mmCIF file of C-alpha atoms in Angstrom:
data_model
loop_
_atom_site.group_PDB
_atom_site.id
_atom_site.type_symbol
_atom_site.label_atom_id
_atom_site.label_comp_id
_atom_site.label_asym_id
_atom_site.label_seq_id
_atom_site.Cartn_x
_atom_site.Cartn_y
_atom_site.Cartn_z
ATOM 1 C CA UNK A 1424 -44.272 -211.401 49.884
ATOM 2 C CA UNK A 1425 -47.868 -210.295 49.443
ATOM 3 C CA UNK A 1426 -49.060 -213.296 48.574
ATOM 4 C CA UNK A 1427 -47.554 -215.372 51.404
ATOM 5 C CA UNK A 1428 -48.966 -212.559 53.736
ATOM 6 C CA UNK A 1429 -52.258 -213.332 52.089
ATOM 7 C CA UNK A 1430 -51.962 -216.945 52.680
ATOM 8 C CA UNK A 1431 -51.050 -216.789 56.379
ATOM 9 C CA UNK A 1432 -53.697 -214.422 56.978
ATOM 10 C CA UNK A 1433 -56.567 -216.748 54.722
ATOM 11 C CA UNK A 1434 -58.599 -215.191 52.175
ATOM 12 C CA UNK A 1435 -61.740 -217.041 50.304
ATOM 13 C CA UNK A 1436 -63.352 -216.872 46.940
ATOM 14 C CA UNK A 1437 -66.660 -215.758 46.590
ATOM 15 C CA UNK A 1438 -69.033 -215.054 43.437
ATOM 16 C CA UNK A 1439 -71.513 -212.133 43.770
ATOM 17 C CA UNK A 1440 -74.611 -211.991 42.018
ATOM 18 C CA UNK A 1441 -77.300 -209.411 41.730
ATOM 19 C CA UNK A 1442 -79.228 -207.256 39.447
ATOM 20 C CA UNK A 1443 -77.074 -204.083 40.317
ATOM 21 C CA UNK A 1444 -73.600 -205.895 41.627
ATOM 22 C CA UNK A 1445 -71.600 -202.598 41.268
ATOM 23 C CA UNK A 1446 -73.413 -201.065 44.181
ATOM 24 C CA UNK A 1447 -71.950 -203.908 46.133
ATOM 25 C CA UNK A 1448 -68.336 -203.041 45.139
ATOM 26 C CA UNK A 1449 -69.112 -199.357 46.108
ATOM 27 C CA UNK A 1450 -69.651 -200.445 49.728
ATOM 28 C CA UNK A 1451 -67.057 -202.040 50.003
ATOM 29 C CA UNK A 1452 -64.794 -199.467 49.058
ATOM 30 C CA UNK A 1453 -67.032 -197.072 51.236
ATOM 31 C CA UNK A 1454 -66.480 -199.653 54.380
ATOM 32 C CA UNK A 1455 -62.486 -200.464 53.465
ATOM 33 C CA UNK A 1456 -62.920 -204.194 52.652
ATOM 34 C CA UNK A 1457 -60.270 -204.982 50.680
ATOM 35 C CA UNK A 1458 -60.808 -207.355 47.636
ATOM 36 C CA UNK A 1459 -58.860 -208.341 44.696
ATOM 37 C CA UNK A 1460 -58.674 -210.337 41.363
ATOM 38 C CA UNK A 1461 -61.942 -209.103 40.459
ATOM 39 C CA UNK A 1462 -63.274 -210.895 37.293
ATOM 40 C CA UNK A 1463 -66.888 -209.930 35.695
ATOM 41 C CA UNK A 1464 -68.427 -213.168 34.238
ATOM 42 C CA UNK A 1465 -71.715 -211.402 32.614
ATOM 43 C CA UNK A 1466 -73.557 -208.036 33.650
ATOM 44 C CA UNK A 1467 -75.323 -209.241 36.750
ATOM 45 C CA UNK A 1468 -72.175 -211.442 38.213
ATOM 46 C CA UNK A 1469 -68.451 -211.030 39.409
ATOM 47 C CA UNK A 1470 -65.769 -213.121 41.332
ATOM 48 C CA UNK A 1471 -63.419 -211.634 43.668
ATOM 49 C CA UNK A 1472 -61.218 -212.149 46.915
ATOM 50 C CA UNK A 1473 -61.617 -210.914 49.779
ATOM 51 C CA UNK A 1474 -59.719 -211.964 53.527
ATOM 52 C CA UNK A 1475 -61.235 -214.657 55.688
ATOM 53 C CA UNK A 1476 -61.703 -212.040 58.368
ATOM 54 C CA UNK A 1477 -64.484 -210.055 56.333
ATOM 55 C CA UNK A 1478 -66.528 -212.527 55.050
ATOM 56 C CA UNK A 1479 -69.242 -211.595 57.703
ATOM 57 C CA UNK A 1480 -68.885 -208.075 56.859
ATOM 58 C CA UNK A 1481 -69.094 -208.894 53.102
ATOM 59 C CA UNK A 1482 -72.795 -210.720 53.907
ATOM 60 C CA UNK A 1483 -74.137 -207.849 55.307
ATOM 61 C CA UNK A 1484 -73.238 -205.584 52.865
ATOM 62 C CA UNK A 1485 -74.372 -208.036 50.155
ATOM 63 C CA UNK A 1486 -77.897 -207.771 51.978
ATOM 64 C CA UNK A 1487 -78.119 -203.711 51.765
ATOM 65 C CA UNK A 1488 -77.205 -204.155 47.901
ATOM 66 C CA UNK A 1489 -79.472 -207.025 46.965
ATOM 67 C CA UNK A 1490 -76.696 -209.060 46.155
ATOM 68 C CA UNK A 1491 -76.440 -213.001 47.034
ATOM 69 C CA UNK A 1492 -72.787 -213.898 47.838
ATOM 70 C CA UNK A 1493 -71.636 -217.949 47.510
ATOM 71 C CA UNK A 1494 -68.197 -219.208 48.518
ATOM 72 C CA UNK A 1495 -65.890 -221.125 45.832
ATOM 73 C CA UNK A 1496 -62.730 -221.902 47.926
ATOM 74 C CA UNK A 1497 -61.191 -220.840 50.856
ATOM 75 C CA UNK A 1498 -57.526 -220.902 51.394
ATOM 76 C CA UNK A 1499 -54.758 -220.015 54.123
ATOM 77 C CA UNK A 1500 -53.040 -221.172 57.366
ATOM 78 C CA UNK A 1501 -56.279 -220.083 59.514
ATOM 79 C CA UNK A 1502 -58.371 -222.128 57.242
ATOM 80 C CA UNK A 1503 -56.249 -225.377 57.772
ATOM 81 C CA UNK A 1504 -56.146 -224.882 61.273
ATOM 82 C CA UNK A 1505 -59.855 -224.882 61.534
ATOM 83 C CA UNK A 1506 -59.751 -227.627 59.654
ATOM 84 C CA UNK A 1507 -57.642 -229.282 61.759
ATOM 85 C CA UNK A 1508 -59.866 -228.322 65.020
ATOM 86 C CA UNK A 1509 -62.819 -230.046 63.501
ATOM 87 C CA UNK A 1510 -61.802 -233.220 62.388
ATOM 88 C CA UNK A 1511 -58.603 -233.614 65.051
ATOM 89 C CA UNK A 1512 -60.311 -232.157 67.814
ATOM 90 C CA UNK A 1513 -58.888 -234.709 70.305
ATOM 91 C CA UNK A 1514 -55.073 -234.211 68.809
ATOM 92 C CA UNK A 1515 -55.539 -230.179 69.848
ATOM 93 C CA UNK A 1516 -57.170 -230.698 73.152
ATOM 94 C CA UNK A 1517 -54.484 -232.974 73.922
ATOM 95 C CA UNK A 1518 -52.000 -230.577 72.322
ATOM 96 C CA UNK A 1519 -53.195 -227.820 74.790
ATOM 97 C CA UNK A 1520 -53.442 -229.967 77.600
ATOM 98 C CA UNK A 1521 -49.594 -230.547 77.336
ATOM 99 C CA UNK A 1522 -49.306 -227.229 77.173
ATOM 100 C CA UNK A 1523 -51.068 -226.241 80.221
ATOM 101 C CA UNK A 1524 -49.249 -229.305 82.292
ATOM 102 C CA UNK A 1525 -45.818 -228.082 81.064
ATOM 103 C CA UNK A 1526 -46.926 -224.329 82.057
ATOM 104 C CA UNK A 1527 -47.890 -225.935 85.268
ATOM 105 C CA UNK A 1528 -45.472 -228.561 86.024
ATOM 106 C CA UNK A 1529 -42.572 -226.091 85.184
ATOM 107 C CA UNK A 1530 -43.283 -224.363 88.452
ATOM 108 C CA UNK A 1531 -42.869 -227.559 90.569
ATOM 109 C CA UNK A 1532 -39.371 -229.034 91.511
ATOM 110 C CA UNK A 1533 -38.033 -231.597 89.459
ATOM 111 C CA UNK A 1534 -34.557 -232.055 90.221
ATOM 112 C CA UNK A 1535 -31.885 -230.940 93.142
ATOM 113 C CA UNK A 1536 -28.397 -231.155 92.484
ATOM 114 C CA UNK A 1537 -26.078 -231.129 95.656
ATOM 115 C CA UNK A 1538 -22.370 -229.830 95.026
ATOM 116 C CA UNK A 1539 -19.408 -228.878 97.262
ATOM 117 C CA UNK A 1540 -19.691 -232.030 99.923
ATOM 118 C CA UNK A 1541 -16.828 -234.298 100.377
ATOM 119 C CA UNK A 1542 -17.730 -235.969 103.723
ATOM 120 C CA UNK A 1543 -21.373 -235.359 104.283
ATOM 121 C CA UNK A 1544 -23.363 -237.684 102.189
ATOM 122 C CA UNK A 1545 -25.797 -236.192 100.013
ATOM 123 C CA UNK A 1546 -28.714 -238.283 100.885
ATOM 124 C CA UNK A 1547 -27.959 -236.488 104.872
ATOM 125 C CA UNK A 1548 -28.130 -233.284 103.066
ATOM 126 C CA UNK A 1549 -31.210 -234.275 100.650
ATOM 127 C CA UNK A 1550 -33.063 -235.657 103.972
ATOM 128 C CA UNK A 1551 -32.448 -232.152 105.798
ATOM 129 C CA UNK A 1552 -33.549 -230.262 102.787
ATOM 130 C CA UNK A 1553 -36.994 -232.474 102.958
ATOM 131 C CA UNK A 1554 -37.661 -231.365 106.421
ATOM 132 C CA UNK A 1555 -37.703 -227.502 105.491
ATOM 133 C CA UNK A 1556 -39.800 -227.981 102.381
ATOM 134 C CA UNK A 1557 -37.125 -228.539 99.660
ATOM 135 C CA UNK A 1558 -38.073 -231.691 97.859
ATOM 136 C CA UNK A 1559 -38.929 -232.650 94.542
ATOM 137 C CA UNK A 1560 -42.844 -231.813 94.070
ATOM 138 C CA UNK A 1561 -42.341 -228.850 95.793
ATOM 139 C CA UNK A 1562 -43.931 -225.338 94.705
ATOM 140 C CA UNK A 1563 -40.432 -223.310 93.579
ATOM 141 C CA UNK A 1564 -42.158 -219.952 93.986
ATOM 142 C CA UNK A 1565 -43.312 -220.595 97.491
ATOM 143 C CA UNK A 1566 -39.589 -221.478 98.365
ATOM 144 C CA UNK A 1567 -37.787 -218.638 100.310
ATOM 145 C CA UNK A 1568 -34.327 -219.702 99.361
ATOM 146 C CA UNK A 1569 -32.320 -217.877 101.951
ATOM 147 C CA UNK A 1570 -34.544 -218.516 104.734
ATOM 148 C CA UNK A 1571 -34.727 -221.978 103.799
ATOM 149 C CA UNK A 1572 -30.972 -222.353 103.210
ATOM 150 C CA UNK A 1573 -30.784 -221.148 106.810
ATOM 151 C CA UNK A 1574 -32.637 -223.328 108.544
ATOM 152 C CA UNK A 1575 -31.433 -226.204 106.915
ATOM 153 C CA UNK A 1576 -27.808 -225.390 107.959
ATOM 154 C CA UNK A 1577 -29.065 -225.219 111.668
ATOM 155 C CA UNK A 1578 -29.564 -228.949 111.370
ATOM 156 C CA UNK A 1579 -26.324 -229.844 109.541
ATOM 157 C CA UNK A 1580 -23.648 -228.933 112.064
ATOM 158 C CA UNK A 1581 -21.051 -230.437 109.697
ATOM 159 C CA UNK A 1582 -21.630 -227.450 107.132
ATOM 160 C CA UNK A 1583 -20.229 -224.168 107.372
ATOM 161 C CA UNK A 1584 -22.103 -222.935 104.236
ATOM 162 C CA UNK A 1585 -25.569 -223.528 102.412
ATOM 163 C CA UNK A 1586 -27.070 -221.887 99.606
ATOM 164 C CA UNK A 1587 -30.083 -222.629 97.255
ATOM 165 C CA UNK A 1588 -30.585 -221.558 94.067
ATOM 166 C CA UNK A 1589 -33.747 -222.380 92.040
ATOM 167 C CA UNK A 1590 -33.957 -222.101 88.292
ATOM 168 C CA UNK A 1591 -37.571 -223.085 86.873
ATOM 169 C CA UNK A 1592 -37.614 -227.006 88.031
ATOM 170 C CA UNK A 1593 -33.924 -227.526 89.080
ATOM 171 C CA UNK A 1594 -32.711 -226.550 92.549
ATOM 172 C CA UNK A 1595 -29.226 -226.038 92.684
ATOM 173 C CA UNK A 1596 -27.722 -226.398 96.401
ATOM 174 C CA UNK A 1597 -24.052 -225.241 97.214
ATOM 175 C CA UNK A 1598 -22.352 -226.371 100.162
ATOM 176 C CA UNK A 1599 -18.797 -226.014 102.299
ATOM 177 C CA UNK A 1600 -18.092 -228.576 104.651
ATOM 178 C CA UNK A 1601 -16.871 -227.031 108.327
ATOM 179 C CA UNK A 1602 -13.459 -227.660 109.122
ATOM 180 C CA UNK A 1603 -12.865 -229.874 112.531
ATOM 181 C CA UNK A 1604 -11.501 -227.871 115.185
ATOM 182 C CA UNK A 1605 -8.722 -229.760 116.996
ATOM 183 C CA UNK A 1606 -9.149 -231.108 120.646
ATOM 184 C CA UNK A 1607 -7.822 -228.778 123.276
ATOM 185 C CA UNK A 1608 -5.575 -230.798 125.765
ATOM 186 C CA UNK A 1609 -7.092 -230.276 129.303
ATOM 187 C CA UNK A 1610 -4.586 -228.888 131.819
ATOM 188 C CA UNK A 1611 -6.592 -227.841 134.281
ATOM 189 C CA UNK A 1612 -7.836 -231.139 135.664
ATOM 190 C CA UNK A 1613 -5.599 -233.697 137.313
ATOM 191 C CA UNK A 1614 -5.006 -237.017 135.986
ATOM 192 C CA UNK A 1615 -3.085 -240.446 136.183
ATOM 193 C CA UNK A 1616 -2.697 -242.841 133.942
ATOM 194 C CA UNK A 1617 -3.934 -245.934 134.662
ATOM 195 C CA UNK A 1618 -3.278 -249.265 133.035
ATOM 196 C CA UNK A 1619 -6.512 -250.620 130.982
ATOM 197 C CA UNK A 1620 -4.999 -254.341 130.599
ATOM 198 C CA UNK A 1621 -2.766 -256.364 132.499
ATOM 199 C CA UNK A 1622 0.675 -257.459 131.346
ATOM 200 C CA UNK A 1623 4.564 -257.062 131.482
ATOM 201 C CA UNK A 1624 5.550 -253.534 130.725
ATOM 202 C CA UNK A 1625 8.631 -253.191 128.158
ATOM 203 C CA UNK A 1626 9.004 -249.216 128.151
ATOM 204 C CA UNK A 1627 7.477 -246.508 130.248
ATOM 205 C CA UNK A 1628 8.170 -242.670 129.576
ATOM 206 C CA UNK A 1629 6.302 -240.253 131.748
ATOM 207 C CA UNK A 1630 6.311 -236.912 129.685
ATOM 208 C CA UNK A 1631 4.219 -235.374 132.913
ATOM 209 C CA UNK A 1632 3.804 -236.977 136.532
ATOM 210 C CA UNK A 1633 5.968 -239.436 138.212
ATOM 211 C CA UNK A 1634 6.120 -243.036 136.754
ATOM 212 C CA UNK A 1635 4.943 -245.950 139.441
ATOM 213 C CA UNK A 1636 6.648 -248.876 137.653
ATOM 214 C CA UNK A 1637 9.905 -249.421 135.571
ATOM 215 C CA UNK A 1638 10.196 -251.775 132.380
ATOM 216 C CA UNK A 1639 10.033 -255.581 132.910
ATOM 217 C CA UNK A 1640 7.563 -254.654 135.835
ATOM 218 C CA UNK A 1641 4.276 -256.908 135.763
ATOM 219 C CA UNK A 1642 1.109 -254.400 136.547
ATOM 220 C CA UNK A 1643 -2.535 -255.478 136.707
ATOM 221 C CA UNK A 1644 -5.736 -253.924 135.060
ATOM 222 C CA UNK A 1645 -6.403 -250.591 136.892
ATOM 223 C CA UNK A 1646 -2.980 -249.989 138.301
ATOM 224 C CA UNK A 1647 -1.625 -246.416 138.365
ATOM 225 C CA UNK A 1648 1.073 -246.777 136.042
ATOM 226 C CA UNK A 1649 2.309 -242.706 135.888
ATOM 227 C CA UNK A 1650 0.698 -240.613 138.948
ATOM 228 C CA UNK A 1651 -0.145 -237.073 138.891
ATOM 229 C CA UNK A 1652 1.207 -236.442 142.408
ATOM 230 C CA UNK A 1653 4.898 -235.436 141.516
ATOM 231 C CA UNK A 1654 7.078 -235.529 144.719
ATOM 232 C CA UNK A 1655 9.128 -232.369 144.872
ATOM 233 C CA UNK A 1656 12.768 -233.216 145.830
ATOM 234 C CA UNK A 1657 14.294 -231.350 148.810
ATOM 235 C CA UNK A 1658 17.704 -229.945 148.803
ATOM 236 C CA UNK A 1659 20.607 -231.902 150.017
ATOM 237 C CA UNK A 1660 20.824 -232.046 153.702
ATOM 238 C CA UNK A 1661 17.176 -230.597 153.807
ATOM 239 C CA UNK A 1662 14.952 -230.966 157.148
ATOM 240 C CA UNK A 1663 11.384 -230.187 155.650
ATOM 241 C CA UNK A 1664 9.296 -232.185 153.417
ATOM 242 C CA UNK A 1665 8.269 -230.032 150.295
ATOM 243 C CA UNK A 1666 5.682 -232.527 149.803
ATOM 244 C CA UNK A 1667 4.065 -233.154 146.078
ATOM 245 C CA UNK A 1668 3.029 -230.845 143.327
ATOM 246 C CA UNK A 1669 -0.895 -232.003 141.897
ATOM 247 C CA UNK A 1670 -0.314 -232.249 137.648
ATOM 248 C CA UNK A 1671 -2.134 -234.021 134.977
ATOM 249 C CA UNK A 1672 0.043 -237.246 134.284
ATOM 250 C CA UNK A 1673 0.754 -238.203 130.879
ATOM 251 C CA UNK A 1674 3.192 -240.724 128.990
ATOM 252 C CA UNK A 1675 3.407 -243.879 127.154
ATOM 253 C CA UNK A 1676 3.396 -247.183 128.664
ATOM 254 C CA UNK A 1677 3.655 -250.127 125.964
ATOM 255 C CA UNK A 1678 3.256 -253.820 127.317
ATOM 256 C CA UNK A 1679 2.977 -257.101 126.329
ATOM 257 C CA UNK A 1680 -0.382 -258.516 127.016
ATOM 258 C CA UNK A 1681 -2.165 -262.101 126.184
ATOM 259 C CA UNK A 1682 -5.781 -261.161 124.791
ATOM 260 C CA UNK A 1683 -8.616 -263.838 125.003
ATOM 261 C CA UNK A 1684 -11.585 -263.640 122.652
ATOM 262 C CA UNK A 1685 -14.680 -265.918 122.044
ATOM 263 C CA UNK A 1686 -17.114 -266.177 120.020
ATOM 264 C CA UNK A 1687 -20.146 -268.452 120.411
ATOM 265 C CA UNK A 1688 -22.990 -270.619 118.014
ATOM 266 C CA UNK A 1689 -25.600 -272.995 119.024
ATOM 267 C CA UNK A 1690 -25.027 -276.015 117.260
ATOM 268 C CA UNK A 1691 -28.249 -276.313 115.698
ATOM 269 C CA UNK A 1692 -29.705 -273.682 113.730
ATOM 270 C CA UNK A 1693 -32.962 -272.907 111.360
ATOM 271 C CA UNK A 1694 -32.851 -271.974 108.011
ATOM 272 C CA UNK A 1695 -34.991 -270.890 105.204
ATOM 273 C CA UNK A 1696 -36.571 -273.389 102.846
ATOM 274 C CA UNK A 1697 -38.215 -271.321 99.956
ATOM 275 C CA UNK A 1698 -41.368 -273.154 98.591
ATOM 276 C CA UNK A 1699 -41.338 -271.446 95.015
ATOM 277 C CA UNK A 1700 -44.274 -269.039 95.997
ATOM 278 C CA UNK A 1701 -43.753 -265.839 94.552
ATOM 279 C CA UNK A 1702 -45.470 -262.547 93.992
ATOM 280 C CA UNK A 1703 -44.435 -259.429 92.490
ATOM 281 C CA UNK A 1704 -45.889 -255.860 92.718
ATOM 282 C CA UNK A 1705 -45.005 -252.481 91.287
ATOM 283 C CA UNK A 1706 -45.231 -249.057 92.492
ATOM 284 C CA UNK A 1707 -44.663 -245.200 91.087
ATOM 285 C CA UNK A 1708 -43.789 -242.466 92.541
ATOM 286 C CA UNK A 1709 -44.214 -239.149 90.754
ATOM 287 C CA UNK A 1710 -43.699 -235.752 92.452
ATOM 288 C CA UNK A 1711 -45.884 -236.435 95.580
ATOM 289 C CA UNK A 1712 -48.223 -239.100 94.407
ATOM 290 C CA UNK A 1713 -47.913 -242.607 94.613
ATOM 291 C CA UNK A 1714 -49.676 -245.583 92.875
ATOM 292 C CA UNK A 1715 -49.015 -248.826 94.241
ATOM 293 C CA UNK A 1716 -50.175 -251.929 92.182
ATOM 294 C CA UNK A 1717 -49.084 -254.644 95.002
ATOM 295 C CA UNK A 1718 -52.440 -255.426 96.341
ATOM 296 C CA UNK A 1719 -53.610 -258.436 97.947
ATOM 297 C CA UNK A 1720 -50.530 -260.077 97.355
ATOM 298 C CA UNK A 1721 -49.895 -261.343 100.753
ATOM 299 C CA UNK A 1722 -48.482 -264.924 100.845
ATOM 300 C CA UNK A 1723 -50.667 -267.421 103.013
ATOM 301 C CA UNK A 1724 -48.043 -269.014 104.731
ATOM 302 C CA UNK A 1725 -47.145 -265.543 106.485
ATOM 303 C CA UNK A 1726 -43.715 -266.286 106.159
ATOM 304 C CA UNK A 1727 -41.550 -264.412 103.082
ATOM 305 C CA UNK A 1728 -38.978 -262.699 102.461
ATOM 306 C CA UNK A 1729 -39.616 -259.012 100.824
ATOM 307 C CA UNK A 1730 -37.015 -257.667 98.457
ATOM 308 C CA UNK A 1731 -37.719 -253.826 97.435
ATOM 309 C CA UNK A 1732 -35.739 -252.422 94.445
ATOM 310 C CA UNK A 1733 -36.217 -248.442 93.459
ATOM 311 C CA UNK A 1734 -34.949 -247.035 90.239
ATOM 312 C CA UNK A 1735 -35.041 -243.251 89.304
ATOM 313 C CA UNK A 1736 -36.277 -242.459 85.730
ATOM 314 C CA UNK A 1737 -33.097 -240.652 84.154
ATOM 315 C CA UNK A 1738 -33.123 -238.809 81.325
ATOM 316 C CA UNK A 1739 -29.999 -237.351 79.205
ATOM 317 C CA UNK A 1740 -28.214 -237.663 82.623
ATOM 318 C CA UNK A 1741 -30.412 -235.518 84.306
ATOM 319 C CA UNK A 1742 -32.715 -237.485 87.068
ATOM 320 C CA UNK A 1743 -36.425 -236.961 86.940
ATOM 321 C CA UNK A 1744 -38.841 -237.161 89.758
ATOM 322 C CA UNK A 1745 -40.259 -240.567 88.992
ATOM 323 C CA UNK A 1746 -39.358 -243.166 90.684
ATOM 324 C CA UNK A 1747 -40.469 -247.370 89.814
ATOM 325 C CA UNK A 1748 -40.222 -249.389 93.037
ATOM 326 C CA UNK A 1749 -40.470 -253.427 92.519
ATOM 327 C CA UNK A 1750 -41.247 -255.153 95.402
ATOM 328 C CA UNK A 1751 -40.779 -259.146 95.348
ATOM 329 C CA UNK A 1752 -42.355 -261.790 97.902
ATOM 330 C CA UNK A 1753 -40.743 -265.031 98.737
ATOM 331 C CA UNK A 1754 -42.233 -267.526 100.604
ATOM 332 C CA UNK A 1755 -40.387 -269.832 102.935
ATOM 333 C CA UNK A 1756 -40.694 -272.281 105.660
ATOM 334 C CA UNK A 1757 -37.964 -272.648 108.228
ATOM 335 C CA UNK A 1758 -36.349 -275.905 108.894
ATOM 336 C CA UNK A 1759 -33.788 -277.051 111.478
ATOM 337 C CA UNK A 1760 -30.484 -277.667 110.542
ATOM 338 C CA UNK A 1761 -26.894 -279.050 112.050
ATOM 339 C CA UNK A 1762 -23.934 -276.863 112.534
ATOM 340 C CA UNK A 1763 -21.288 -277.380 109.941
ATOM 341 C CA UNK A 1764 -18.737 -276.796 112.628
ATOM 342 C CA UNK A 1765 -15.819 -277.138 109.887
ATOM 343 C CA UNK A 1766 -17.534 -273.851 108.184
ATOM 344 C CA UNK A 1767 -18.690 -272.058 111.062
ATOM 345 C CA UNK A 1768 -14.835 -272.127 112.919
ATOM 346 C CA UNK A 1769 -13.331 -270.493 109.752
ATOM 347 C CA UNK A 1770 -16.345 -267.920 110.130
ATOM 348 C CA UNK A 1771 -16.004 -267.313 114.084
ATOM 349 C CA UNK A 1772 -12.276 -267.411 113.328
ATOM 350 C CA UNK A 1773 -12.276 -264.249 111.142
ATOM 351 C CA UNK A 1774 -14.596 -262.500 112.874
ATOM 352 C CA UNK A 1775 -12.029 -263.109 116.038
ATOM 353 C CA UNK A 1776 -9.408 -262.030 114.057
ATOM 354 C CA UNK A 1777 -11.087 -258.774 112.937
ATOM 355 C CA UNK A 1778 -12.097 -258.076 116.395
ATOM 356 C CA UNK A 1779 -8.640 -258.457 117.561
ATOM 357 C CA UNK A 1780 -7.464 -256.276 114.642
ATOM 358 C CA UNK A 1781 -9.870 -253.538 115.532
ATOM 359 C CA UNK A 1782 -8.308 -253.525 119.153
ATOM 360 C CA UNK A 1783 -4.680 -253.363 118.123
ATOM 361 C CA UNK A 1784 -5.482 -250.216 115.703
ATOM 362 C CA UNK A 1785 -7.269 -248.680 118.854
ATOM 363 C CA UNK A 1786 -4.210 -249.095 121.165
ATOM 364 C CA UNK A 1787 -1.542 -248.817 118.674
ATOM 365 C CA UNK A 1788 -0.568 -252.157 118.994
ATOM 366 C CA UNK A 1789 0.550 -255.358 117.512
ATOM 367 C CA UNK A 1790 0.128 -259.166 117.454
ATOM 368 C CA UNK A 1791 3.047 -261.222 118.133
ATOM 369 C CA UNK A 1792 1.517 -264.766 117.631
ATOM 370 C CA UNK A 1793 -2.022 -266.219 118.580
ATOM 371 C CA UNK A 1794 -3.597 -269.235 118.503
ATOM 372 C CA UNK A 1795 -7.576 -270.529 118.149
ATOM 373 C CA UNK A 1796 -9.274 -273.446 120.687
ATOM 374 C CA UNK A 1797 -12.372 -274.967 119.813
ATOM 375 C CA UNK A 1798 -14.871 -276.084 121.868
ATOM 376 C CA UNK A 1799 -18.506 -277.561 122.303
ATOM 377 C CA UNK A 1800 -20.596 -277.192 125.844
ATOM 378 C CA UNK A 1801 -24.235 -276.762 126.494
ATOM 379 C CA UNK A 1802 -25.276 -277.051 123.033
ATOM 380 C CA UNK A 1803 -22.897 -274.209 121.850
ATOM 381 C CA UNK A 1804 -19.757 -274.204 119.232
ATOM 382 C CA UNK A 1805 -17.389 -271.682 120.656
ATOM 383 C CA UNK A 1806 -14.253 -270.787 119.386
ATOM 384 C CA UNK A 1807 -11.311 -269.044 121.759
ATOM 385 C CA UNK A 1808 -8.780 -266.734 120.404
ATOM 386 C CA UNK A 1809 -5.295 -266.721 122.570
ATOM 387 C CA UNK A 1810 -3.167 -263.711 121.391
ATOM 388 C CA UNK A 1811 -0.135 -262.461 122.669
ATOM 389 C CA UNK A 1812 0.361 -258.642 121.998
ATOM 390 C CA UNK A 1813 2.484 -255.795 121.979
ATOM 391 C CA UNK A 1814 0.210 -252.382 122.841
ATOM 392 C CA UNK A 1815 -0.219 -249.096 124.857
ATOM 393 C CA UNK A 1816 -1.968 -250.147 127.912
ATOM 394 C CA UNK A 1817 -2.330 -246.432 129.418
ATOM 395 C CA UNK A 1818 -5.695 -244.494 129.664
ATOM 396 C CA UNK A 1819 -6.042 -241.203 131.382
ATOM 397 C CA UNK A 1820 -8.143 -241.012 134.288
ATOM 398 C CA UNK A 1821 -9.242 -237.409 135.883
ATOM 399 C CA UNK A 1822 -9.563 -237.044 139.576
ATOM 400 C CA UNK A 1823 -10.980 -234.575 141.834
ATOM 401 C CA UNK A 1824 -8.433 -231.687 142.855
ATOM 402 C CA UNK A 1825 -6.779 -228.690 141.401
ATOM 403 C CA UNK A 1826 -3.619 -228.802 138.867
ATOM 404 C CA UNK A 1827 -0.742 -226.932 140.548
ATOM 405 C CA UNK A 1828 -1.710 -227.626 144.408
ATOM 406 C CA UNK A 1829 0.822 -228.497 146.474
ATOM 407 C CA UNK A 1830 0.322 -231.137 149.159
ATOM 408 C CA UNK A 1831 2.321 -230.532 152.362
ATOM 409 C CA UNK A 1832 3.342 -234.235 153.207
ATOM 410 C CA UNK A 1833 2.502 -237.451 151.361
ATOM 411 C CA UNK A 1834 0.353 -238.479 154.608
ATOM 412 C CA UNK A 1835 -1.785 -235.430 154.501
ATOM 413 C CA UNK A 1836 -2.231 -236.046 150.739
ATOM 414 C CA UNK A 1837 -3.210 -239.504 151.748
ATOM 415 C CA UNK A 1838 -5.477 -237.775 154.174
ATOM 416 C CA UNK A 1839 -6.916 -235.467 151.633
ATOM 417 C CA UNK A 1840 -7.665 -237.890 149.095
ATOM 418 C CA UNK A 1841 -9.226 -240.057 151.657
#
């Protein structure tokens, strides 16, 4: 064990020569310089071993005792370290630089992880965090976690809770999404149910108010289907008109409707003809530094497609704050081409069908039958969709007044509205 300790501390074998070398041994003992493996060569010289740290002190004592000291060998961990420093100073400098870089960079945020979100996208949350200073490359100790979380939460009304926990180079962001409050039904503002499309009523049902039409009646867009003026019925044989009670009309009106939708495109168009000229450039983003290698790569024609692809470096399933962006520029020229009417008709029919489906989904309806008509007019190609549908055509239209008010007569009601 002692040999191992001596090897770690480092030692040196020396030879001492002088008229009275024993004086040096006495001085070493007086100054508590440890030595071992003493071996006399003759009456005026001997060898022994001392620790490397005591080498300079031994030279001072040798001068006092008029002796000469010469080294035979050096051994130990410190000796090896000194040799490495002398012979491979670049390696040592690089190692020291890496150590300092790691110590320095470990105080900056490299990864931001967001957990707890389902409907709110991570991109939206990271964008808001970036506005308050929480982003890759930010100096971690300068971030006040609670204040930054509260400030970010103000810009995210979809969230009810947000917390930021910083662990070295990693920031953990925990969020809870807010529950949507149900919309309260307005019962204080009077309203009528008005037709938003023309059609033939199949079924009308007034939950509040008075229906103005019956089943199988034809109605036009904008007509009042269910009025908010509720006629108060007078007692039998009564002579006094009780007037109308103002309410907020509500109900459902299902009707057969006929929809006409149209899409138009020009008969001629310009298309891209790629020239084969292509340039590719790269840029690297590391923390706050950007290195752009796409320099002087513009295409002479001035027309090009710019295709950008950004990839983030991932190490052991953990994203690092290093992004490689590849930008490709492809030159092209514009040339006229005639419209492929058959292919265009298919695309326009699909677009019209999608529009009709969206309308029916919004109005809780269905398509009974449909047909397409194509035509050319004024240099354009058109596709017209004719559809027979069954849908909800009532919409609530608010009006001035106060719910619960009673008008004296129907004539007074008309005069008040006027």
